[in-house]
Amino acid sequence: MKHFLFTLAFIFSFAEAFTSCQSGYDLGEDWVSSSFKNVYTDTCAVNISTVFADSLETLGDSCCQIGYHADATWGKIRSSYIAEFSKSTFSPDDNYSYEFDSVTIRMTPSGEYWGDTLATQKIDVYRLTEPITIDENKSLYNHTQVAVSPTSFASFSFLPRPGRKEVVEARLPDSFGKQIFQDILDEKDYFNDQSYFREYFPGLAFKSSSMNSCISGFEVSDSSMVFSIYYHKVGNDYDQQTLVYKVNQDYAFTQVMHDRTSTPIADIKGDLINAVPSSKLNNRSYMQGLTGFYNLVDFPYLNDMLYLGDYVTVESAELIL
């Protein structure tokens, strides 16, 4: 973790003299005496502490993180994406017959990565066994637990491409797509309403094994993190059609599992009252949004400006990291 360098610059005016970098003005001194001064200082002391927020709201994010990464500083982190999907259907024409072609999952990288991007990464897909439920605060968090099938029904691999947004499209088992497609042709009732659909098909979980070495970001949109069923009408002309199942972002979140054992941040407790100053962390502070580590920046002598004169005005302030 690199150290942060903080510089705070203030320009303010006040009614009595100050000993640092000050300049006075003689304008109007024939009529009234003035001790107006401008002062510039860039030597404000800064205290930095590390704060751990153990509950992060991840409901409906436009970007999800999937993967596994481990190192001596942060420990072992596994990030998964768990989502319900919105129903998608069509009205079969009795004058035609239809055939299923394939089913795929389509994912667009966000361009954000953490870890070894030179190694091939593997994602396992699991079916949820129960619908995702919202808590009393109407949200979902990084620690929310959902019932998931013990075995994956699909797996695929990809190579991260930092800075690029090359779409990852992987084929899912035909049996998965065929069942949904046949139910559409049979006009099953669960396609009539989203509440029925989520009971029949609660959703999918995208997880990574500990064999991976990278956490990758993916967009969540109408064209990313979607699964598509390809089919065609049987006839003289091949007319392929597509059913797209998008994430229902009202019931989708990123789940993060974090093992901090034997790391420098192992003993940091949650909540602001347990903030740990950098002096107790070998003059370091730790910040990582994925796992809920933030920095609390304190300027202990900032209020001393109030004693510089009878009237003090801060004209500008700049924080440089």
Short mmCIF file of C-alpha atoms in Angstrom, two decimals, residues 64-277:
data_model
loop_
_atom_site.label_atom_id
_atom_site.label_comp_id
_atom_site.label_asym_id
_atom_site.label_seq_id
_atom_site.Cartn_x
_atom_site.Cartn_y
_atom_site.Cartn_z
CA CYS A 64 -20.15 -6.06 -10.56
CA GLN A 65 -16.90 -7.77 -9.50
CA ILE A 66 -16.21 -11.46 -9.97
CA GLY A 67 -13.03 -13.33 -9.04
CA TYR A 68 -10.57 -14.33 -6.35
CA HIS A 69 -7.38 -12.66 -5.19
CA ALA A 70 -5.04 -13.24 -2.26
CA ASP A 71 -2.00 -11.36 -0.99
CA ALA A 72 -0.16 -10.65 2.26
CA THR A 73 -1.69 -7.20 2.75
CA TRP A 74 -5.38 -7.72 2.05
CA GLY A 75 -5.77 -11.45 2.69
CA LYS A 76 -8.11 -13.66 0.68
CA ILE A 77 -10.96 -12.01 -1.18
CA ARG A 78 -13.64 -13.77 -3.23
CA SER A 79 -16.18 -11.63 -5.02
CA SER A 80 -19.34 -13.11 -6.60
CA TYR A 81 -22.31 -11.71 -8.48
CA ILE A 82 -25.79 -12.95 -7.62
CA ALA A 83 -28.75 -11.92 -9.73
CA GLU A 84 -32.39 -12.45 -10.50
CA PHE A 85 -33.37 -12.14 -14.19
CA SER A 86 -36.38 -10.48 -15.74
CA LYS A 87 -38.73 -12.70 -17.69
CA SER A 88 -38.63 -12.66 -21.48
CA THR A 89 -41.01 -14.48 -23.79
CA PHE A 90 -42.87 -14.34 -27.11
CA SER A 91 -46.21 -15.50 -28.46
CA PRO A 92 -45.75 -18.60 -30.66
CA ASP A 93 -47.40 -18.49 -34.05
CA ASP A 94 -49.52 -21.62 -34.59
CA ASN A 95 -48.59 -21.55 -38.28
CA TYR A 96 -44.95 -22.27 -37.47
CA SER A 97 -42.89 -24.69 -35.48
CA TYR A 98 -39.80 -23.58 -33.58
CA GLU A 99 -36.44 -25.09 -32.75
CA PHE A 100 -34.02 -24.21 -29.98
CA ASP A 101 -30.45 -23.42 -31.11
CA SER A 102 -28.33 -22.46 -28.09
CA VAL A 103 -28.13 -20.45 -24.88
CA THR A 104 -25.23 -18.18 -23.89
CA ILE A 105 -24.15 -15.79 -21.17
CA ARG A 106 -22.84 -12.42 -22.35
CA MET A 107 -20.57 -10.24 -20.19
CA THR A 108 -18.84 -6.96 -21.01
CA PRO A 109 -15.71 -6.12 -18.94
CA SER A 110 -15.76 -2.72 -17.27
CA GLY A 111 -11.99 -2.38 -17.72
CA GLU A 112 -11.30 -2.65 -13.97
CA TYR A 113 -9.07 -5.45 -12.69
CA TRP A 114 -7.17 -6.35 -9.58
CA GLY A 115 -4.56 -9.09 -9.65
CA ASP A 116 -2.81 -11.15 -12.31
CA THR A 117 -4.30 -10.27 -15.69
CA LEU A 118 -1.87 -12.55 -17.55
CA ALA A 119 -3.49 -15.72 -16.24
CA THR A 120 -6.69 -17.29 -17.56
CA GLN A 121 -9.59 -16.86 -15.14
CA LYS A 122 -12.46 -19.29 -14.56
CA ILE A 123 -16.05 -18.49 -13.59
CA ASP A 124 -18.51 -21.09 -12.30
CA VAL A 125 -22.25 -20.57 -12.73
CA TYR A 126 -24.70 -21.83 -10.10
CA ARG A 127 -28.48 -21.84 -9.98
CA LEU A 128 -30.17 -20.25 -7.00
CA THR A 129 -32.46 -22.60 -5.12
CA GLU A 130 -34.61 -19.84 -3.60
CA PRO A 131 -35.56 -16.33 -4.70
CA ILE A 132 -33.45 -13.42 -3.47
CA THR A 133 -35.18 -11.59 -0.62
CA ILE A 134 -34.73 -7.96 0.40
CA ASP A 135 -34.14 -7.13 4.08
CA GLU A 136 -36.17 -4.71 6.18
CA ASN A 137 -34.09 -1.81 4.84
CA LYS A 138 -35.06 -2.80 1.29
CA SER A 139 -31.49 -3.45 0.23
CA LEU A 140 -28.83 -6.09 -0.38
CA TYR A 141 -25.27 -6.01 0.94
CA ASN A 142 -21.83 -7.48 0.35
CA HIS A 143 -22.48 -9.97 3.18
CA THR A 144 -26.02 -11.02 2.13
CA GLN A 145 -26.45 -14.79 1.97
CA VAL A 146 -28.55 -16.55 -0.68
CA ALA A 147 -29.42 -20.24 -1.09
CA VAL A 148 -27.33 -21.61 -3.98
CA SER A 149 -27.10 -25.09 -5.51
CA PRO A 150 -24.05 -26.93 -4.12
CA THR A 151 -22.77 -27.78 -7.60
CA SER A 152 -22.26 -25.53 -10.61
CA PHE A 153 -24.11 -26.32 -13.82
CA ALA A 154 -21.74 -24.38 -16.11
CA SER A 155 -18.16 -23.08 -16.21
CA PHE A 156 -16.19 -20.98 -18.64
CA SER A 157 -12.78 -19.33 -18.85
CA PHE A 158 -11.56 -16.01 -20.18
CA LEU A 159 -8.36 -13.95 -20.31
CA PRO A 160 -8.63 -10.45 -18.83
CA ARG A 161 -7.81 -7.61 -21.21
CA PRO A 162 -6.95 -4.50 -19.14
CA GLY A 163 -8.17 -1.30 -20.74
CA ARG A 164 -10.29 -3.15 -23.30
CA LYS A 165 -13.96 -4.06 -23.32
CA GLU A 166 -13.89 -7.27 -25.31
CA VAL A 167 -17.21 -9.04 -24.79
CA VAL A 168 -17.09 -12.46 -23.14
CA GLU A 169 -19.83 -14.73 -24.49
CA ALA A 170 -19.86 -18.32 -23.27
CA ARG A 171 -22.23 -21.14 -24.07
CA LEU A 172 -24.39 -22.54 -21.27
CA PRO A 173 -25.74 -26.12 -21.23
CA ASP A 174 -28.41 -26.74 -23.89
CA SER A 175 -30.58 -28.51 -21.32
CA PHE A 176 -30.90 -25.24 -19.38
CA GLY A 177 -32.05 -23.24 -22.41
CA LYS A 178 -34.20 -26.00 -23.89
CA GLN A 179 -36.30 -26.33 -20.75
CA ILE A 180 -37.07 -22.60 -20.62
CA PHE A 181 -37.75 -22.48 -24.36
CA GLN A 182 -40.09 -25.47 -24.27
CA ASP A 183 -41.99 -23.92 -21.36
CA ILE A 184 -42.49 -20.81 -23.49
CA LEU A 185 -43.90 -22.89 -26.32
CA ASP A 186 -46.15 -24.65 -23.82
CA GLU A 187 -47.21 -21.23 -22.52
CA LYS A 188 -46.53 -22.07 -18.91
CA ASP A 189 -48.17 -19.77 -16.37
CA TYR A 190 -44.93 -18.67 -14.72
CA PHE A 191 -44.20 -16.40 -17.71
CA ASN A 192 -47.28 -14.34 -16.95
CA ASP A 193 -45.71 -12.34 -14.15
CA GLN A 194 -42.23 -11.63 -12.74
CA SER A 195 -43.27 -12.84 -9.29
CA TYR A 196 -44.16 -16.26 -10.78
CA PHE A 197 -41.03 -16.34 -12.91
CA ARG A 198 -38.71 -15.73 -9.95
CA GLU A 199 -40.33 -18.58 -8.03
CA TYR A 200 -39.69 -21.00 -10.91
CA PHE A 201 -36.29 -19.59 -11.82
CA PRO A 202 -34.79 -17.66 -8.84
CA GLY A 203 -31.62 -16.61 -10.65
CA LEU A 204 -27.91 -17.31 -11.09
CA ALA A 205 -24.73 -16.91 -9.06
CA PHE A 206 -21.38 -16.23 -10.76
CA LYS A 207 -18.52 -17.38 -8.58
CA SER A 208 -14.77 -17.87 -8.80
CA SER A 209 -12.62 -20.66 -7.39
CA SER A 210 -9.49 -20.15 -5.30
CA MET A 211 -7.45 -21.22 -8.34
CA ASN A 212 -7.98 -17.75 -9.82
CA SER A 213 -5.67 -14.82 -9.19
CA CYS A 214 -7.71 -11.84 -10.38
CA ILE A 215 -10.94 -9.99 -9.63
CA SER A 216 -12.54 -8.56 -12.76
CA GLY A 217 -15.22 -5.93 -13.15
CA PHE A 218 -18.17 -6.40 -15.52
CA GLU A 219 -20.85 -3.97 -16.63
CA VAL A 220 -24.44 -4.67 -15.64
CA SER A 221 -26.73 -3.36 -18.38
CA ASP A 222 -29.26 -4.36 -21.03
CA SER A 223 -26.46 -6.05 -22.99
CA SER A 224 -24.09 -7.25 -20.27
CA MET A 225 -24.59 -9.95 -17.61
CA VAL A 226 -27.49 -11.24 -19.73
CA PHE A 227 -28.24 -14.74 -20.93
CA SER A 228 -29.75 -15.23 -24.37
CA ILE A 229 -31.73 -18.05 -25.93
CA TYR A 230 -31.27 -18.40 -29.69
CA TYR A 231 -33.97 -20.16 -31.70
CA HIS A 232 -35.43 -20.20 -35.20
CA LYS A 233 -38.63 -20.82 -37.07
CA VAL A 234 -38.70 -24.06 -39.04
CA GLY A 235 -39.19 -23.28 -42.74
CA ASN A 236 -37.47 -22.69 -46.03
CA ASP A 237 -35.61 -19.63 -44.74
CA TYR A 238 -33.44 -19.75 -41.65
CA ASP A 239 -34.83 -16.99 -39.43
CA GLN A 240 -32.94 -16.87 -36.15
CA GLN A 241 -34.54 -15.08 -33.21
CA THR A 242 -33.20 -14.18 -29.77
CA LEU A 243 -34.74 -14.00 -26.32
CA VAL A 244 -32.66 -11.86 -23.94
CA TYR A 245 -32.95 -12.24 -20.17
CA LYS A 246 -31.64 -9.13 -18.44
CA VAL A 247 -30.65 -8.73 -14.81
CA ASN A 248 -33.47 -7.49 -12.60
CA GLN A 249 -31.38 -4.89 -10.75
CA ASP A 250 -33.96 -4.67 -7.96
CA TYR A 251 -32.75 -8.13 -6.92
CA ALA A 252 -29.05 -8.32 -7.81
CA PHE A 253 -25.88 -7.63 -5.82
CA THR A 254 -22.15 -8.28 -5.43
CA GLN A 255 -21.24 -10.61 -2.57
CA VAL A 256 -17.77 -10.33 -1.02
CA MET A 257 -16.12 -12.94 1.22
CA HIS A 258 -12.99 -11.64 2.98
CA ASP A 259 -10.50 -13.53 5.14
CA ARG A 260 -8.07 -11.05 6.80
CA THR A 261 -6.30 -13.60 9.00
CA SER A 262 -2.58 -12.78 9.56
CA THR A 263 -2.75 -9.49 7.67
CA PRO A 264 -1.89 -5.96 8.93
CA ILE A 265 -5.62 -5.15 8.94
CA ALA A 266 -6.77 -8.34 10.70
CA ASP A 267 -7.71 -6.65 13.99
CA ILE A 268 -9.47 -3.56 12.62
CA LYS A 269 -13.09 -3.55 13.78
CA GLY A 270 -16.12 -2.06 12.11
CA ASP A 271 -17.68 1.37 12.65
CA LEU A 272 -16.24 4.86 12.80
CA ILE A 273 -15.60 4.72 16.54
CA ASN A 274 -13.01 1.97 15.91
CA ALA A 275 -10.97 4.00 13.40
CA VAL A 276 -7.26 3.09 13.68
CA PRO A 277 -4.70 5.92 13.25
#
